mmCIF file with all atom_site columns, C-alpha atoms and ligand atoms in Angstrom:
data_model
loop_
_atom_site.group_PDB
_atom_site.id
_atom_site.type_symbol
_atom_site.label_atom_id
_atom_site.label_alt_id
_atom_site.label_comp_id
_atom_site.label_asym_id
_atom_site.label_entity_id
_atom_site.label_seq_id
_atom_site.pdbx_PDB_ins_code
_atom_site.Cartn_x
_atom_site.Cartn_y
_atom_site.Cartn_z
_atom_site.occupancy
_atom_site.B_iso_or_equiv
_atom_site.pdbx_formal_charge
_atom_site.auth_seq_id
_atom_site.auth_comp_id
_atom_site.auth_asym_id
_atom_site.auth_atom_id
_atom_site.pdbx_PDB_model_num
ATOM   1   C CA  . MET A 1 1   ? -105.124 -1.528 35.930 1.00 56.00 ? 416  MET A CA  1
ATOM   2   C CA  . THR A 1 2   ? -102.200 -0.712 37.414 1.00 68.00 ? 417  THR A CA  1
ATOM   3   C CA  . ASN A 1 3   ? -101.337 1.675  34.943 1.00 92.00 ? 418  ASN A CA  1
ATOM   4   C CA  . ALA A 1 4   ? -104.351 3.613  35.178 1.00 94.00 ? 419  ALA A CA  1
ATOM   5   C CA  . LEU A 1 5   ? -104.014 3.888  39.131 1.00 95.00 ? 420  LEU A CA  1
ATOM   6   C CA  . ALA A 1 6   ? -100.372 4.966  38.470 1.00 94.00 ? 421  ALA A CA  1
ATOM   7   C CA  . LEU A 1 7   ? -101.863 7.488  36.344 1.00 94.00 ? 422  LEU A CA  1
ATOM   8   C CA  . LEU A 1 8   ? -104.329 8.523  39.210 1.00 95.00 ? 423  LEU A CA  1
ATOM   9   C CA  . HIS A 1 9   ? -101.710 8.768  41.990 1.00 94.00 ? 424  HIS A CA  1
ATOM   10  C CA  . GLU A 1 10  ? -98.934  10.188 40.146 1.00 92.00 ? 425  GLU A CA  1
ATOM   11  C CA  . ARG A 1 11  ? -100.771 13.185 38.193 1.00 93.00 ? 426  ARG A CA  1
ATOM   12  C CA  . ARG A 1 12  ? -99.640  16.338 39.419 1.00 95.00 ? 427  ARG A CA  1
ATOM   13  C CA  . SER A 1 13  ? -100.072 20.084 37.721 1.00 97.00 ? 428  SER A CA  1
ATOM   14  C CA  . VAL A 1 14  ? -97.045  21.529 36.096 1.00 97.00 ? 429  VAL A CA  1
ATOM   15  C CA  . LYS A 1 15  ? -97.269  25.617 36.031 1.00 97.00 ? 430  LYS A CA  1
ATOM   16  C CA  . ALA A 1 16  ? -98.573  26.796 32.392 1.00 97.00 ? 431  ALA A CA  1
ATOM   17  C CA  . LYS A 1 17  ? -95.322  28.987 32.396 1.00 97.00 ? 432  LYS A CA  1
ATOM   18  C CA  . ASP A 1 18  ? -92.986  25.975 32.548 1.00 96.00 ? 433  ASP A CA  1
ATOM   19  C CA  . MET A 1 19  ? -95.336  24.497 29.350 1.00 98.00 ? 434  MET A CA  1
ATOM   20  C CA  . VAL A 1 20  ? -93.846  24.199 26.101 1.00 98.00 ? 435  VAL A CA  1
ATOM   21  C CA  . GLU A 1 21  ? -94.709  22.747 22.601 1.00 98.00 ? 436  GLU A CA  1
ATOM   22  C CA  . PRO A 1 22  ? -95.789  20.305 21.426 1.00 98.00 ? 437  PRO A CA  1
ATOM   23  C CA  . GLY A 1 23  ? -99.236  20.658 23.191 1.00 98.00 ? 438  GLY A CA  1
ATOM   24  C CA  . PRO A 1 24  ? -102.045 18.415 22.742 1.00 98.00 ? 439  PRO A CA  1
ATOM   25  C CA  . ASP A 1 25  ? -102.486 18.010 18.679 1.00 97.00 ? 440  ASP A CA  1
ATOM   26  C CA  . ALA A 1 26  ? -105.850 17.432 17.433 1.00 98.00 ? 441  ALA A CA  1
ATOM   27  C CA  . ALA A 1 27  ? -106.616 13.721 18.137 1.00 98.00 ? 442  ALA A CA  1
ATOM   28  C CA  . ALA A 1 28  ? -105.171 14.120 21.594 1.00 98.00 ? 443  ALA A CA  1
ATOM   29  C CA  . LEU A 1 29  ? -107.254 17.133 22.205 1.00 98.00 ? 444  LEU A CA  1
ATOM   30  C CA  . ASP A 1 30  ? -110.142 14.881 20.991 1.00 98.00 ? 445  ASP A CA  1
ATOM   31  C CA  . ALA A 1 31  ? -109.548 12.653 23.344 1.00 98.00 ? 446  ALA A CA  1
ATOM   32  C CA  . ILE A 1 32  ? -109.003 14.880 26.154 1.00 98.00 ? 447  ILE A CA  1
ATOM   33  C CA  . MET A 1 33  ? -112.694 16.507 25.417 1.00 98.00 ? 448  MET A CA  1
ATOM   34  C CA  . ARG A 1 34  ? -114.287 13.245 25.305 1.00 98.00 ? 449  ARG A CA  1
ATOM   35  C CA  . ALA A 1 35  ? -112.767 11.988 28.552 1.00 98.00 ? 450  ALA A CA  1
ATOM   36  C CA  . GLY A 1 36  ? -114.019 15.232 29.813 1.00 98.00 ? 451  GLY A CA  1
ATOM   37  C CA  . HIS A 1 37  ? -117.245 14.898 28.925 1.00 97.00 ? 452  HIS A CA  1
ATOM   38  C CA  . ARG A 1 38  ? -117.746 11.565 30.358 1.00 98.00 ? 453  ARG A CA  1
ATOM   39  C CA  . VAL A 1 39  ? -118.088 12.297 33.961 1.00 98.00 ? 454  VAL A CA  1
ATOM   40  C CA  . PRO A 1 40  ? -121.006 11.683 36.607 1.00 98.00 ? 455  PRO A CA  1
ATOM   41  C CA  . ASP A 1 41  ? -124.087 13.963 35.627 1.00 98.00 ? 456  ASP A CA  1
ATOM   42  C CA  . HIS A 1 42  ? -127.158 13.813 37.559 1.00 98.00 ? 457  HIS A CA  1
ATOM   43  C CA  . GLY A 1 43  ? -129.918 14.196 35.051 1.00 98.00 ? 458  GLY A CA  1
ATOM   44  C CA  . LYS A 1 44  ? -127.681 13.506 32.092 1.00 98.00 ? 459  LYS A CA  1
ATOM   45  C CA  . LEU A 1 45  ? -127.852 17.472 31.886 1.00 98.00 ? 460  LEU A CA  1
ATOM   46  C CA  . GLY A 1 46  ? -124.033 18.090 30.413 1.00 98.00 ? 461  GLY A CA  1
ATOM   47  C CA  . PRO A 1 47  ? -124.284 21.612 32.179 1.00 98.00 ? 462  PRO A CA  1
ATOM   48  C CA  . TRP A 1 48  ? -120.797 22.342 30.997 1.00 98.00 ? 463  TRP A CA  1
ATOM   49  C CA  . ARG A 1 49  ? -119.439 23.867 27.723 1.00 98.00 ? 464  ARG A CA  1
ATOM   50  C CA  . PHE A 1 50  ? -115.850 24.372 26.233 1.00 98.00 ? 465  PHE A CA  1
ATOM   51  C CA  . ILE A 1 51  ? -114.091 27.201 24.531 1.00 98.00 ? 466  ILE A CA  1
ATOM   52  C CA  . VAL A 1 52  ? -110.683 25.878 22.951 1.00 98.00 ? 467  VAL A CA  1
ATOM   53  C CA  . PHE A 1 53  ? -108.343 28.525 22.298 1.00 98.00 ? 468  PHE A CA  1
ATOM   54  C CA  . GLU A 1 54  ? -105.509 27.443 19.762 1.00 97.00 ? 469  GLU A CA  1
ATOM   55  C CA  . GLY A 1 55  ? -102.616 29.228 18.340 1.00 96.00 ? 470  GLY A CA  1
ATOM   56  C CA  . ASP A 1 56  ? -103.168 32.975 17.538 1.00 97.00 ? 471  ASP A CA  1
ATOM   57  C CA  . ALA A 1 57  ? -106.813 32.747 19.074 1.00 98.00 ? 472  ALA A CA  1
ATOM   58  C CA  . ARG A 1 58  ? -104.484 32.664 21.982 1.00 98.00 ? 473  ARG A CA  1
ATOM   59  C CA  . ILE A 1 59  ? -102.618 36.201 21.218 1.00 98.00 ? 474  ILE A CA  1
ATOM   60  C CA  . ALA A 1 60  ? -106.425 37.681 20.513 1.00 98.00 ? 475  ALA A CA  1
ATOM   61  C CA  . PHE A 1 61  ? -107.562 36.640 23.788 1.00 98.00 ? 476  PHE A CA  1
ATOM   62  C CA  . GLY A 1 62  ? -104.454 38.256 25.676 1.00 98.00 ? 477  GLY A CA  1
ATOM   63  C CA  . LYS A 1 63  ? -105.013 41.120 23.583 1.00 98.00 ? 478  LYS A CA  1
ATOM   64  C CA  . ALA A 1 64  ? -108.579 41.350 24.997 1.00 98.00 ? 479  ALA A CA  1
ATOM   65  C CA  . LEU A 1 65  ? -107.419 40.221 28.526 1.00 98.00 ? 480  LEU A CA  1
ATOM   66  C CA  . ALA A 1 66  ? -105.162 43.508 28.531 1.00 97.00 ? 481  ALA A CA  1
ATOM   67  C CA  . GLN A 1 67  ? -107.744 45.472 27.245 1.00 97.00 ? 482  GLN A CA  1
ATOM   68  C CA  . ILE A 1 68  ? -110.163 44.701 29.987 1.00 97.00 ? 483  ILE A CA  1
ATOM   69  C CA  . TYR A 1 69  ? -107.335 44.605 32.555 1.00 97.00 ? 484  TYR A CA  1
ATOM   70  C CA  . GLY A 1 70  ? -106.564 48.157 31.819 1.00 97.00 ? 485  GLY A CA  1
ATOM   71  C CA  . ALA A 1 71  ? -110.378 49.018 31.747 1.00 96.00 ? 486  ALA A CA  1
ATOM   72  C CA  . VAL A 1 72  ? -110.845 47.584 35.186 1.00 96.00 ? 487  VAL A CA  1
ATOM   73  C CA  . ASN A 1 73  ? -107.342 48.548 36.542 1.00 95.00 ? 488  ASN A CA  1
ATOM   74  C CA  . PRO A 1 74  ? -106.721 52.260 34.939 1.00 94.00 ? 489  PRO A CA  1
ATOM   75  C CA  . GLU A 1 75  ? -103.333 52.456 36.558 1.00 94.00 ? 490  GLU A CA  1
ATOM   76  C CA  . MET A 1 76  ? -101.908 49.308 34.366 1.00 92.00 ? 491  MET A CA  1
ATOM   77  C CA  . GLY A 1 77  ? -98.581  50.298 33.104 1.00 94.00 ? 492  GLY A CA  1
ATOM   78  C CA  . PRO A 1 78  ? -97.138  48.940 29.781 1.00 94.00 ? 493  PRO A CA  1
ATOM   79  C CA  . ASP A 1 79  ? -95.610  45.917 31.928 1.00 95.00 ? 494  ASP A CA  1
ATOM   80  C CA  . THR A 1 80  ? -98.644  44.990 33.616 1.00 95.00 ? 495  THR A CA  1
ATOM   81  C CA  . ALA A 1 81  ? -100.247 45.444 30.054 1.00 95.00 ? 496  ALA A CA  1
ATOM   82  C CA  . ALA A 1 82  ? -97.864  42.749 28.827 1.00 96.00 ? 497  ALA A CA  1
ATOM   83  C CA  . ALA A 1 83  ? -98.384  40.545 31.563 1.00 97.00 ? 498  ALA A CA  1
ATOM   84  C CA  . GLN A 1 84  ? -101.882 40.277 31.041 1.00 97.00 ? 499  GLN A CA  1
ATOM   85  C CA  . ALA A 1 85  ? -101.552 39.896 27.486 1.00 98.00 ? 500  ALA A CA  1
ATOM   86  C CA  . GLY A 1 86  ? -99.156  36.839 27.907 1.00 98.00 ? 501  GLY A CA  1
ATOM   87  C CA  . LEU A 1 87  ? -101.402 34.819 29.931 1.00 98.00 ? 502  LEU A CA  1
ATOM   88  C CA  . PRO A 1 88  ? -103.390 32.670 27.280 1.00 98.00 ? 503  PRO A CA  1
ATOM   89  C CA  . VAL A 1 89  ? -99.878  32.314 25.469 1.00 98.00 ? 504  VAL A CA  1
ATOM   90  C CA  . ARG A 1 90  ? -97.935  30.917 28.626 1.00 97.00 ? 505  ARG A CA  1
ATOM   91  C CA  . ALA A 1 91  ? -98.731  27.153 27.066 1.00 98.00 ? 506  ALA A CA  1
ATOM   92  C CA  . PRO A 1 92  ? -99.386  25.722 23.799 1.00 98.00 ? 507  PRO A CA  1
ATOM   93  C CA  . LEU A 1 93  ? -103.294 25.092 24.149 1.00 98.00 ? 508  LEU A CA  1
ATOM   94  C CA  . MET A 1 94  ? -106.105 26.438 26.430 1.00 98.00 ? 509  MET A CA  1
ATOM   95  C CA  . VAL A 1 95  ? -109.350 25.215 26.943 1.00 98.00 ? 510  VAL A CA  1
ATOM   96  C CA  . ALA A 1 96  ? -111.988 27.318 29.003 1.00 98.00 ? 511  ALA A CA  1
ATOM   97  C CA  . VAL A 1 97  ? -114.308 24.878 30.705 1.00 99.00 ? 512  VAL A CA  1
ATOM   98  C CA  . ILE A 1 98  ? -117.881 27.130 31.194 1.00 99.00 ? 513  ILE A CA  1
ATOM   99  C CA  . PHE A 1 99  ? -120.317 25.912 33.933 1.00 98.00 ? 514  PHE A CA  1
ATOM   100 C CA  . SER A 1 100 ? -123.643 26.388 32.109 1.00 98.00 ? 515  SER A CA  1
ATOM   101 C CA  . PRO A 1 101 ? -126.323 25.314 34.769 1.00 98.00 ? 516  PRO A CA  1
ATOM   102 C CA  . SER A 1 102 ? -129.848 23.612 33.344 1.00 97.00 ? 517  SER A CA  1
ATOM   103 C CA  . ASP A 1 103 ? -133.099 24.445 35.169 1.00 97.00 ? 518  ASP A CA  1
ATOM   104 C CA  . ALA A 1 104 ? -134.729 21.559 32.317 1.00 96.00 ? 519  ALA A CA  1
ATOM   105 C CA  . LYS A 1 105 ? -134.586 19.033 35.689 1.00 97.00 ? 520  LYS A CA  1
ATOM   106 C CA  . PRO A 1 106 ? -134.786 19.504 39.695 1.00 98.00 ? 521  PRO A CA  1
ATOM   107 C CA  . ILE A 1 107 ? -131.475 18.564 39.696 1.00 98.00 ? 522  ILE A CA  1
ATOM   108 C CA  . PRO A 1 108 ? -129.531 21.068 42.406 1.00 98.00 ? 523  PRO A CA  1
ATOM   109 C CA  . GLU A 1 109 ? -126.963 23.522 40.657 1.00 98.00 ? 524  GLU A CA  1
ATOM   110 C CA  . TRP A 1 110 ? -124.548 22.157 43.472 1.00 98.00 ? 525  TRP A CA  1
ATOM   111 C CA  . GLU A 1 111 ? -124.280 18.723 42.066 1.00 98.00 ? 526  GLU A CA  1
ATOM   112 C CA  . GLN A 1 112 ? -124.303 20.375 38.461 1.00 98.00 ? 527  GLN A CA  1
ATOM   113 C CA  . ILE A 1 113 ? -121.168 22.089 39.548 1.00 98.00 ? 528  ILE A CA  1
ATOM   114 C CA  . MET A 1 114 ? -119.288 19.013 40.907 1.00 98.00 ? 529  MET A CA  1
ATOM   115 C CA  . SER A 1 115 ? -119.994 17.303 37.671 1.00 98.00 ? 530  SER A CA  1
ATOM   116 C CA  . THR A 1 116 ? -118.396 20.374 35.835 1.00 98.00 ? 531  THR A CA  1
ATOM   117 C CA  . GLY A 1 117 ? -115.462 20.103 38.147 1.00 98.00 ? 532  GLY A CA  1
ATOM   118 C CA  . ALA A 1 118 ? -115.056 16.439 37.252 1.00 98.00 ? 533  ALA A CA  1
ATOM   119 C CA  . VAL A 1 119 ? -115.130 17.098 34.068 1.00 99.00 ? 534  VAL A CA  1
ATOM   120 C CA  . CYS A 1 120 ? -112.213 19.318 34.307 1.00 98.00 ? 535  CYS A CA  1
ATOM   121 C CA  . GLN A 1 121 ? -110.458 17.011 36.417 1.00 98.00 ? 536  GLN A CA  1
ATOM   122 C CA  . ASN A 1 122 ? -111.020 14.141 33.783 1.00 98.00 ? 537  ASN A CA  1
ATOM   123 C CA  . MET A 1 123 ? -109.528 16.703 31.086 1.00 98.00 ? 538  MET A CA  1
ATOM   124 C CA  . LEU A 1 124 ? -106.088 16.694 33.285 1.00 98.00 ? 539  LEU A CA  1
ATOM   125 C CA  . LEU A 1 125 ? -106.345 12.950 33.190 1.00 98.00 ? 540  LEU A CA  1
ATOM   126 C CA  . ALA A 1 126 ? -106.627 12.118 29.825 1.00 97.00 ? 541  ALA A CA  1
ATOM   127 C CA  . ALA A 1 127 ? -103.636 14.982 28.796 1.00 97.00 ? 542  ALA A CA  1
ATOM   128 C CA  . HIS A 1 128 ? -101.464 13.228 31.681 1.00 96.00 ? 543  HIS A CA  1
ATOM   129 C CA  . ALA A 1 129 ? -102.326 9.739  30.430 1.00 96.00 ? 544  ALA A CA  1
ATOM   130 C CA  . GLN A 1 130 ? -101.125 10.874 26.646 1.00 96.00 ? 545  GLN A CA  1
ATOM   131 C CA  . GLY A 1 131 ? -97.755  12.265 27.715 1.00 96.00 ? 546  GLY A CA  1
ATOM   132 C CA  . TYR A 1 132 ? -98.507  15.672 28.640 1.00 97.00 ? 547  TYR A CA  1
ATOM   133 C CA  . VAL A 1 133 ? -99.067  17.827 31.291 1.00 97.00 ? 548  VAL A CA  1
ATOM   134 C CA  . GLY A 1 134 ? -101.747 20.317 32.334 1.00 98.00 ? 549  GLY A CA  1
ATOM   135 C CA  . GLN A 1 135 ? -103.063 22.955 35.004 1.00 98.00 ? 550  GLN A CA  1
ATOM   136 C CA  . TRP A 1 136 ? -106.320 23.718 36.038 1.00 98.00 ? 551  TRP A CA  1
ATOM   137 C CA  . LEU A 1 137 ? -106.199 27.949 36.548 1.00 98.00 ? 552  LEU A CA  1
ATOM   138 C CA  . THR A 1 138 ? -108.924 30.625 37.328 1.00 98.00 ? 553  THR A CA  1
ATOM   139 C CA  . GLU A 1 139 ? -106.555 33.712 38.244 1.00 98.00 ? 554  GLU A CA  1
ATOM   140 C CA  . TRP A 1 140 ? -108.631 36.850 37.437 1.00 98.00 ? 555  TRP A CA  1
ATOM   141 C CA  . MET A 1 141 ? -109.959 36.534 34.636 1.00 98.00 ? 556  MET A CA  1
ATOM   142 C CA  . ALA A 1 142 ? -112.136 33.393 35.369 1.00 98.00 ? 557  ALA A CA  1
ATOM   143 C CA  . PHE A 1 143 ? -114.175 36.249 37.903 1.00 98.00 ? 558  PHE A CA  1
ATOM   144 C CA  . GLU A 1 144 ? -114.480 39.195 36.051 1.00 98.00 ? 559  GLU A CA  1
ATOM   145 C CA  . PRO A 1 145 ? -117.347 39.948 34.303 1.00 98.00 ? 560  PRO A CA  1
ATOM   146 C CA  . LYS A 1 146 ? -116.113 41.855 31.277 1.00 98.00 ? 561  LYS A CA  1
ATOM   147 C CA  . VAL A 1 147 ? -114.120 38.533 30.508 1.00 98.00 ? 562  VAL A CA  1
ATOM   148 C CA  . ALA A 1 148 ? -117.542 36.916 30.563 1.00 98.00 ? 563  ALA A CA  1
ATOM   149 C CA  . THR A 1 149 ? -119.016 39.360 28.501 1.00 98.00 ? 564  THR A CA  1
ATOM   150 C CA  . HIS A 1 150 ? -116.186 39.030 25.937 1.00 98.00 ? 565  HIS A CA  1
ATOM   151 C CA  . LEU A 1 151 ? -116.641 35.201 26.067 1.00 98.00 ? 566  LEU A CA  1
ATOM   152 C CA  . GLY A 1 152 ? -119.895 35.337 25.181 1.00 98.00 ? 567  GLY A CA  1
ATOM   153 C CA  . LEU A 1 153 ? -121.111 34.006 28.766 1.00 98.00 ? 568  LEU A CA  1
ATOM   154 C CA  . LYS A 1 154 ? -124.969 33.504 29.079 1.00 98.00 ? 569  LYS A CA  1
ATOM   155 C CA  . LYS A 1 155 ? -126.939 34.772 32.618 1.00 97.00 ? 570  LYS A CA  1
ATOM   156 C CA  . GLY A 1 156 ? -125.801 31.909 34.852 1.00 97.00 ? 571  GLY A CA  1
ATOM   157 C CA  . GLU A 1 157 ? -122.680 30.679 32.926 1.00 98.00 ? 572  GLU A CA  1
ATOM   158 C CA  . ARG A 1 158 ? -119.469 30.699 35.149 1.00 98.00 ? 573  ARG A CA  1
ATOM   159 C CA  . VAL A 1 159 ? -115.858 29.899 33.842 1.00 98.00 ? 574  VAL A CA  1
ATOM   160 C CA  . ALA A 1 160 ? -115.147 26.708 35.804 1.00 98.00 ? 575  ALA A CA  1
ATOM   161 C CA  . GLY A 1 161 ? -111.141 27.365 34.805 1.00 98.00 ? 576  GLY A CA  1
ATOM   162 C CA  . PHE A 1 162 ? -108.744 27.770 32.143 1.00 98.00 ? 577  PHE A CA  1
ATOM   163 C CA  . LEU A 1 163 ? -106.904 24.738 31.616 1.00 98.00 ? 578  LEU A CA  1
ATOM   164 C CA  . TYR A 1 164 ? -103.762 24.868 30.163 1.00 98.00 ? 579  TYR A CA  1
ATOM   165 C CA  . PHE A 1 165 ? -102.168 22.002 28.187 1.00 98.00 ? 580  PHE A CA  1
ATOM   166 C CA  . GLY A 1 166 ? -98.298  21.538 26.838 1.00 98.00 ? 581  GLY A CA  1
ATOM   167 C CA  . THR A 1 167 ? -95.526  19.447 27.567 1.00 98.00 ? 582  THR A CA  1
ATOM   168 C CA  . ALA A 1 168 ? -93.153  19.935 30.741 1.00 96.00 ? 583  ALA A CA  1
ATOM   169 C CA  . ALA A 1 169 ? -90.112  21.759 30.511 1.00 93.00 ? 584  ALA A CA  1
ATOM   170 C CA  . ASP A 1 170 ? -88.768  19.971 33.157 1.00 92.00 ? 585  ASP A CA  1
ATOM   171 C CA  . ASN A 1 171 ? -89.610  16.770 35.474 1.00 88.00 ? 586  ASN A CA  1
ATOM   172 C CA  . PRO A 1 172 ? -92.190  18.888 37.843 1.00 86.00 ? 587  PRO A CA  1
ATOM   173 C CA  . ALA A 1 173 ? -91.251  18.436 41.520 1.00 86.00 ? 588  ALA A CA  1
ATOM   174 C CA  . GLU A 1 174 ? -93.530  16.611 43.735 1.00 89.00 ? 589  GLU A CA  1
ATOM   175 C CA  . ARG A 1 175 ? -95.476  19.128 45.927 1.00 92.00 ? 590  ARG A CA  1
ATOM   176 C CA  . GLU A 1 176 ? -96.611  18.592 49.960 1.00 95.00 ? 591  GLU A CA  1
ATOM   177 C CA  . ARG A 1 177 ? -99.938  16.981 50.098 1.00 95.00 ? 592  ARG A CA  1
ATOM   178 C CA  . PRO A 1 178 ? -102.631 17.335 52.364 1.00 97.00 ? 593  PRO A CA  1
ATOM   179 C CA  . ASP A 1 179 ? -102.364 14.205 54.986 1.00 98.00 ? 594  ASP A CA  1
ATOM   180 C CA  . LEU A 1 180 ? -104.988 11.422 53.789 1.00 97.00 ? 595  LEU A CA  1
ATOM   181 C CA  . ALA A 1 181 ? -105.126 9.534  57.267 1.00 98.00 ? 596  ALA A CA  1
ATOM   182 C CA  . MET A 1 182 ? -106.173 13.306 58.739 1.00 98.00 ? 597  MET A CA  1
ATOM   183 C CA  . ARG A 1 183 ? -109.121 13.013 56.645 1.00 98.00 ? 598  ARG A CA  1
ATOM   184 C CA  . ILE A 1 184 ? -110.475 9.599  56.585 1.00 98.00 ? 599  ILE A CA  1
ATOM   185 C CA  . SER A 1 185 ? -113.019 8.763  59.479 1.00 98.00 ? 600  SER A CA  1
ATOM   186 C CA  . HIS A 1 186 ? -115.054 5.233  59.823 1.00 98.00 ? 601  HIS A CA  1
ATOM   187 C CA  . TYR A 1 187 ? -118.644 5.823  60.751 1.00 98.00 ? 602  TYR A CA  1
ATOM   188 C CA  . ASP A 1 188 ? -118.997 3.591  63.856 1.00 96.00 ? 603  ASP A CA  1
ATOM   189 C CA  . GLY A 1 189 ? -122.572 4.036  64.613 1.00 95.00 ? 604  GLY A CA  1
HETATM 190 C C1  . LIG B 2 .   ? -110.816 25.549 40.391 1.00 55.84 ? 1576 LIG B C1  1
HETATM 191 C C2  . LIG B 2 .   ? -109.331 26.042 40.755 1.00 55.84 ? 1576 LIG B C2  1
HETATM 192 C C3  . LIG B 2 .   ? -108.773 26.991 40.426 1.00 55.84 ? 1576 LIG B C3  1
HETATM 193 C C4  . LIG B 2 .   ? -107.190 26.843 40.618 1.00 55.84 ? 1576 LIG B C4  1
HETATM 194 N N1  . LIG B 2 .   ? -107.019 28.285 40.028 1.00 55.84 ? 1576 LIG B N1  1
HETATM 195 C C5  . LIG B 2 .   ? -105.612 28.382 40.171 1.00 55.84 ? 1576 LIG B C5  1
HETATM 196 C C6  . LIG B 2 .   ? -104.756 29.335 40.227 1.00 55.84 ? 1576 LIG B C6  1
HETATM 197 O O1  . LIG B 2 .   ? -105.878 30.438 40.100 1.00 55.84 ? 1576 LIG B O1  1
HETATM 198 N N2  . LIG B 2 .   ? -103.843 29.790 40.461 1.00 55.84 ? 1576 LIG B N2  1
HETATM 199 C C7  . LIG B 2 .   ? -103.030 28.760 41.053 1.00 55.84 ? 1576 LIG B C7  1
HETATM 200 O O2  . LIG B 2 .   ? -101.442 29.180 41.112 1.00 55.84 ? 1576 LIG B O2  1
HETATM 201 N N3  . LIG B 2 .   ? -103.342 27.632 40.836 1.00 55.84 ? 1576 LIG B N3  1
HETATM 202 C C8  . LIG B 2 .   ? -104.432 27.514 40.569 1.00 55.84 ? 1576 LIG B C8  1
HETATM 203 N N4  . LIG B 2 .   ? -105.265 26.254 41.100 1.00 55.84 ? 1576 LIG B N4  1
HETATM 204 C C9  . LIG B 2 .   ? -104.085 25.104 41.707 1.00 55.84 ? 1576 LIG B C9  1
HETATM 205 C C10 . LIG B 2 .   ? -103.501 24.407 40.302 1.00 55.84 ? 1576 LIG B C10 1
HETATM 206 O O3  . LIG B 2 .   ? -104.334 24.171 39.039 1.00 55.84 ? 1576 LIG B O3  1
HETATM 207 C C11 . LIG B 2 .   ? -103.067 23.313 41.089 1.00 55.84 ? 1576 LIG B C11 1
HETATM 208 O O4  . LIG B 2 .   ? -104.187 22.408 41.407 1.00 55.84 ? 1576 LIG B O4  1
HETATM 209 C C12 . LIG B 2 .   ? -101.811 23.554 41.825 1.00 55.84 ? 1576 LIG B C12 1
HETATM 210 O O5  . LIG B 2 .   ? -100.970 23.924 41.249 1.00 55.84 ? 1576 LIG B O5  1
HETATM 211 C C13 . LIG B 2 .   ? -101.316 21.984 42.843 1.00 55.84 ? 1576 LIG B C13 1
HETATM 212 O O6  . LIG B 2 .   ? -101.014 21.227 41.845 1.00 55.84 ? 1576 LIG B O6  1
HETATM 213 P P1  . LIG B 2 .   ? -101.014 19.906 41.821 1.00 55.84 ? 1576 LIG B P1  1
HETATM 214 O O7  . LIG B 2 .   ? -102.541 19.569 40.663 1.00 55.84 ? 1576 LIG B O7  1
HETATM 215 O O8  . LIG B 2 .   ? -100.264 18.888 41.784 1.00 55.84 ? 1576 LIG B O8  1
HETATM 216 O O9  . LIG B 2 .   ? -101.656 19.048 43.100 1.00 55.84 ? 1576 LIG B O9  1
HETATM 217 C C14 . LIG B 2 .   ? -106.425 26.041 40.899 1.00 55.84 ? 1576 LIG B C14 1
HETATM 218 C C15 . LIG B 2 .   ? -107.036 24.918 41.558 1.00 55.84 ? 1576 LIG B C15 1
HETATM 219 C C16 . LIG B 2 .   ? -108.537 24.805 41.013 1.00 55.84 ? 1576 LIG B C16 1
HETATM 220 C C17 . LIG B 2 .   ? -109.096 23.151 41.580 1.00 55.84 ? 1576 LIG B C17 1
#
């Protein structure tokens, strides 16, 4: 239990660009996915799905991103194109978490969104628990409809995050955190 608490208290992100090999292997990725899949979920809807980008698939996605970015920003120069192509290959492994809402039961979409956020956070924690690091990014590509189309997202689906996983190149510095005490009040009737 102490270790679990330390994990929760110490987790922090490492920038995808500061990640190196090794990334999670098949067993570690499976543990990450199972942790992500086990979240509070009103109505047992499981309103999420995953797209895994491993190895050369990251390169292929990077090429698609550069093309899409160029289509949306016709003034794009070669440096910018190369930067977009490099986004998915910053880290050894990337997993897109797709919010996939269900109307099978009268569960508010807001609750389904929150569950999907919990999926992402559980995945980061599961990576951390296994000695890897992670970062949850959206950037432009999570909001660009042409990327959604390229990834085969259905109507109503959205990218909750592109989660990057790998090994930290350096020990990450702590960042300033919002003040906890300022955010706690006690109901007194
Ligand atoms: C939904 C979501 C989207 C995010 N998207 C970005 C992003 O596009 N770019 C970025 O620099 N950080 C983004 N972040 C923040 C990082 O994931 C991370 O939380 C931040 O670097 C602070 O690190 P920490 O996890 O150690 O607190 C996002 C976080 C969340 C929850």
